[in-house]
Amino acid sequence: MSSHEPKPARVIPLRPVPADREPLWRDVVGDVLRRERLAQRRTLKDVAEAARISMPYLSELERGRKEASSEVLAAAARALGLGLADLLALAQRDIIRLTGARAVRSAASAPQARLTSHQGEARLRLAA
């Protein structure tokens, strides 16, 4: 009889962000979508149906595997009871948290961003 030893499981860490790199937008947005869905104790199927997107696609968005269009992000946000601006604000908060002090140091040298509203649509405008 031959003895087959099981191979050790290969563990792949989820989206590590090296200290010298900015986090990827798709990873941050995916984390926000998943966190909000789980906080509401909703299933992928439920949210995907409400957003009118496929369940596998929503899963890939949550895992940071796909870049979503603004229309898809807005639909996913609405399905979770959020506006697109809410989703973006949560993602911004996470980016600031993930980048830590780098955001504070570089904020002094970067142009100031200001959110303006035009006919109900939020637009990001860089102030001169």
mmCIF file of C-alpha atoms in Angstrom:
data_model
loop_
_atom_site.group_PDB
_atom_site.id
_atom_site.type_symbol
_atom_site.label_atom_id
_atom_site.label_comp_id
_atom_site.label_asym_id
_atom_site.label_seq_id
_atom_site.Cartn_x
_atom_site.Cartn_y
_atom_site.Cartn_z
ATOM 1 C CA MET A 1 0.000 0.000 0.000
ATOM 2 C CA SER A 2 1.265 3.414 -0.838
ATOM 3 C CA SER A 3 1.026 6.181 1.658
ATOM 4 C CA HIS A 4 -0.256 9.492 0.335
ATOM 5 C CA GLU A 5 0.561 12.351 2.587
ATOM 6 C CA PRO A 6 -1.748 15.308 2.236
ATOM 7 C CA LYS A 7 -0.170 18.364 0.709
ATOM 8 C CA PRO A 8 -0.097 21.402 2.949
ATOM 9 C CA ALA A 9 -2.693 24.010 2.057
ATOM 10 C CA ARG A 10 -1.391 26.993 0.142
ATOM 11 C CA VAL A 11 -2.551 30.174 1.836
ATOM 12 C CA ILE A 12 -2.801 33.301 -0.253
ATOM 13 C CA PRO A 13 -3.191 36.482 1.803
ATOM 14 C CA LEU A 14 -6.099 38.718 0.861
ATOM 15 C CA ARG A 15 -4.981 41.950 -0.790
ATOM 16 C CA PRO A 16 -1.920 42.851 1.247
ATOM 17 C CA VAL A 17 -1.045 46.527 0.876
ATOM 18 C CA PRO A 18 2.681 47.147 1.085
ATOM 19 C CA ALA A 19 3.578 50.170 3.191
ATOM 20 C CA ASP A 20 4.991 52.032 0.181
ATOM 21 C CA ARG A 21 1.915 51.535 -2.062
ATOM 22 C CA GLU A 22 -1.500 53.106 -2.164
ATOM 23 C CA PRO A 23 -4.416 50.678 -1.789
ATOM 24 C CA LEU A 24 -6.257 49.802 -4.984
ATOM 25 C CA TRP A 25 -9.637 51.499 -5.457
ATOM 26 C CA ARG A 26 -11.350 48.251 -6.419
ATOM 27 C CA ASP A 27 -10.136 46.580 -3.218
ATOM 28 C CA VAL A 28 -11.348 49.408 -0.997
ATOM 29 C CA VAL A 29 -14.749 49.696 -2.693
ATOM 30 C CA GLY A 30 -15.166 45.920 -2.606
ATOM 31 C CA ASP A 31 -14.420 45.868 1.105
ATOM 32 C CA VAL A 32 -17.002 48.613 1.708
ATOM 33 C CA LEU A 33 -19.662 46.776 -0.306
ATOM 34 C CA ARG A 34 -19.051 43.511 1.540
ATOM 35 C CA ARG A 35 -18.900 45.159 4.964
ATOM 36 C CA GLU A 36 -22.195 46.984 4.345
ATOM 37 C CA ARG A 37 -23.893 43.842 3.019
ATOM 38 C CA LEU A 38 -22.764 41.755 5.979
ATOM 39 C CA ALA A 39 -23.749 44.481 8.454
ATOM 40 C CA GLN A 40 -27.264 44.264 7.016
ATOM 41 C CA ARG A 41 -27.124 40.456 7.222
ATOM 42 C CA ARG A 42 -28.012 40.162 3.549
ATOM 43 C CA THR A 43 -26.923 37.529 1.081
ATOM 44 C CA LEU A 44 -25.018 38.052 -2.133
ATOM 45 C CA LYS A 45 -28.076 36.788 -3.979
ATOM 46 C CA ASP A 46 -30.405 39.282 -2.313
ATOM 47 C CA VAL A 47 -28.187 42.306 -2.984
ATOM 48 C CA ALA A 48 -27.327 41.212 -6.521
ATOM 49 C CA GLU A 49 -31.012 40.820 -7.374
ATOM 50 C CA ALA A 50 -31.851 44.221 -5.886
ATOM 51 C CA ALA A 51 -28.983 45.807 -7.844
ATOM 52 C CA ARG A 52 -29.909 43.857 -11.006
ATOM 53 C CA ILE A 53 -26.388 42.493 -11.414
ATOM 54 C CA SER A 54 -25.267 38.881 -11.380
ATOM 55 C CA MET A 55 -24.339 37.267 -8.097
ATOM 56 C CA PRO A 56 -20.905 36.112 -9.373
ATOM 57 C CA TYR A 57 -20.149 39.651 -10.569
ATOM 58 C CA LEU A 58 -21.096 41.157 -7.192
ATOM 59 C CA SER A 59 -18.887 38.570 -5.514
ATOM 60 C CA GLU A 60 -15.973 39.554 -7.741
ATOM 61 C CA LEU A 61 -16.571 43.230 -6.980
ATOM 62 C CA GLU A 62 -16.513 42.525 -3.263
ATOM 63 C CA ARG A 63 -13.264 40.599 -3.602
ATOM 64 C CA GLY A 64 -11.626 43.388 -5.607
ATOM 65 C CA ARG A 65 -11.331 41.234 -8.723
ATOM 66 C CA LYS A 66 -13.329 43.556 -11.000
ATOM 67 C CA GLU A 67 -13.395 47.296 -11.657
ATOM 68 C CA ALA A 68 -17.018 48.408 -11.641
ATOM 69 C CA SER A 69 -18.521 51.171 -13.736
ATOM 70 C CA SER A 70 -20.138 54.092 -11.961
ATOM 71 C CA GLU A 71 -23.554 52.732 -12.959
ATOM 72 C CA VAL A 72 -22.855 49.367 -11.349
ATOM 73 C CA LEU A 73 -21.458 50.992 -8.209
ATOM 74 C CA ALA A 74 -24.532 53.221 -7.950
ATOM 75 C CA ALA A 75 -26.833 50.201 -8.379
ATOM 76 C CA ALA A 76 -24.967 48.195 -5.720
ATOM 77 C CA ALA A 77 -25.004 51.168 -3.356
ATOM 78 C CA ARG A 78 -28.776 51.691 -3.894
ATOM 79 C CA ALA A 79 -29.390 47.994 -3.255
ATOM 80 C CA LEU A 80 -27.700 48.474 0.110
ATOM 81 C CA GLY A 81 -29.701 51.607 0.908
ATOM 82 C CA LEU A 82 -26.765 53.903 0.217
ATOM 83 C CA GLY A 83 -26.232 56.683 -2.246
ATOM 84 C CA LEU A 84 -23.206 56.684 -4.487
ATOM 85 C CA ALA A 85 -21.805 59.575 -2.430
ATOM 86 C CA ASP A 86 -22.178 57.453 0.731
ATOM 87 C CA LEU A 87 -20.252 54.598 -0.877
ATOM 88 C CA LEU A 88 -17.496 56.955 -2.005
ATOM 89 C CA ALA A 89 -17.306 58.615 1.432
ATOM 90 C CA LEU A 90 -16.928 55.234 3.143
ATOM 91 C CA ALA A 91 -14.248 54.240 0.635
ATOM 92 C CA GLN A 92 -12.433 57.541 1.222
ATOM 93 C CA ARG A 93 -12.479 56.952 4.981
ATOM 94 C CA ASP A 94 -10.970 53.509 4.480
ATOM 95 C CA ILE A 95 -8.270 54.827 2.150
ATOM 96 C CA ILE A 96 -7.283 57.448 4.710
ATOM 97 C CA ARG A 97 -7.208 54.792 7.434
ATOM 98 C CA LEU A 98 -5.147 52.415 5.283
ATOM 99 C CA THR A 99 -2.619 55.015 4.204
ATOM 100 C CA GLY A 100 -2.266 56.392 7.719
ATOM 101 C CA ALA A 101 0.183 59.208 8.241
ATOM 102 C CA ARG A 102 1.097 59.316 4.546
ATOM 103 C CA ALA A 103 -2.233 61.027 3.851
ATOM 104 C CA VAL A 104 -1.577 63.653 6.511
ATOM 105 C CA ARG A 105 1.955 64.378 5.273
ATOM 106 C CA SER A 106 0.992 64.650 1.630
ATOM 107 C CA ALA A 107 -2.204 66.651 2.243
ATOM 108 C CA ALA A 108 -0.226 69.826 2.870
ATOM 109 C CA SER A 109 1.448 69.658 -0.544
ATOM 110 C CA ALA A 110 -1.525 68.363 -2.588
ATOM 111 C CA PRO A 111 -4.121 70.631 -4.198
ATOM 112 C CA GLN A 112 -7.261 70.945 -2.122
ATOM 113 C CA ALA A 113 -10.280 68.990 -3.341
ATOM 114 C CA ARG A 114 -13.724 70.487 -2.885
ATOM 115 C CA LEU A 115 -17.054 68.758 -3.382
ATOM 116 C CA THR A 116 -19.609 70.884 -5.196
ATOM 117 C CA SER A 117 -23.191 70.105 -6.130
ATOM 118 C CA HIS A 118 -24.687 70.836 -9.538
ATOM 119 C CA GLN A 119 -28.301 69.822 -10.209
ATOM 120 C CA GLY A 120 -28.184 67.086 -7.586
ATOM 121 C CA GLU A 121 -24.974 65.477 -8.885
ATOM 122 C CA ALA A 122 -21.840 65.626 -6.743
ATOM 123 C CA ARG A 123 -18.717 66.517 -8.697
ATOM 124 C CA LEU A 124 -15.188 66.635 -7.491
ATOM 125 C CA ARG A 125 -13.455 69.843 -8.512
ATOM 126 C CA LEU A 126 -9.850 70.648 -7.783
ATOM 127 C CA ALA A 127 -9.501 74.149 -6.447
ATOM 128 C CA ALA A 128 -6.751 76.151 -8.062
#
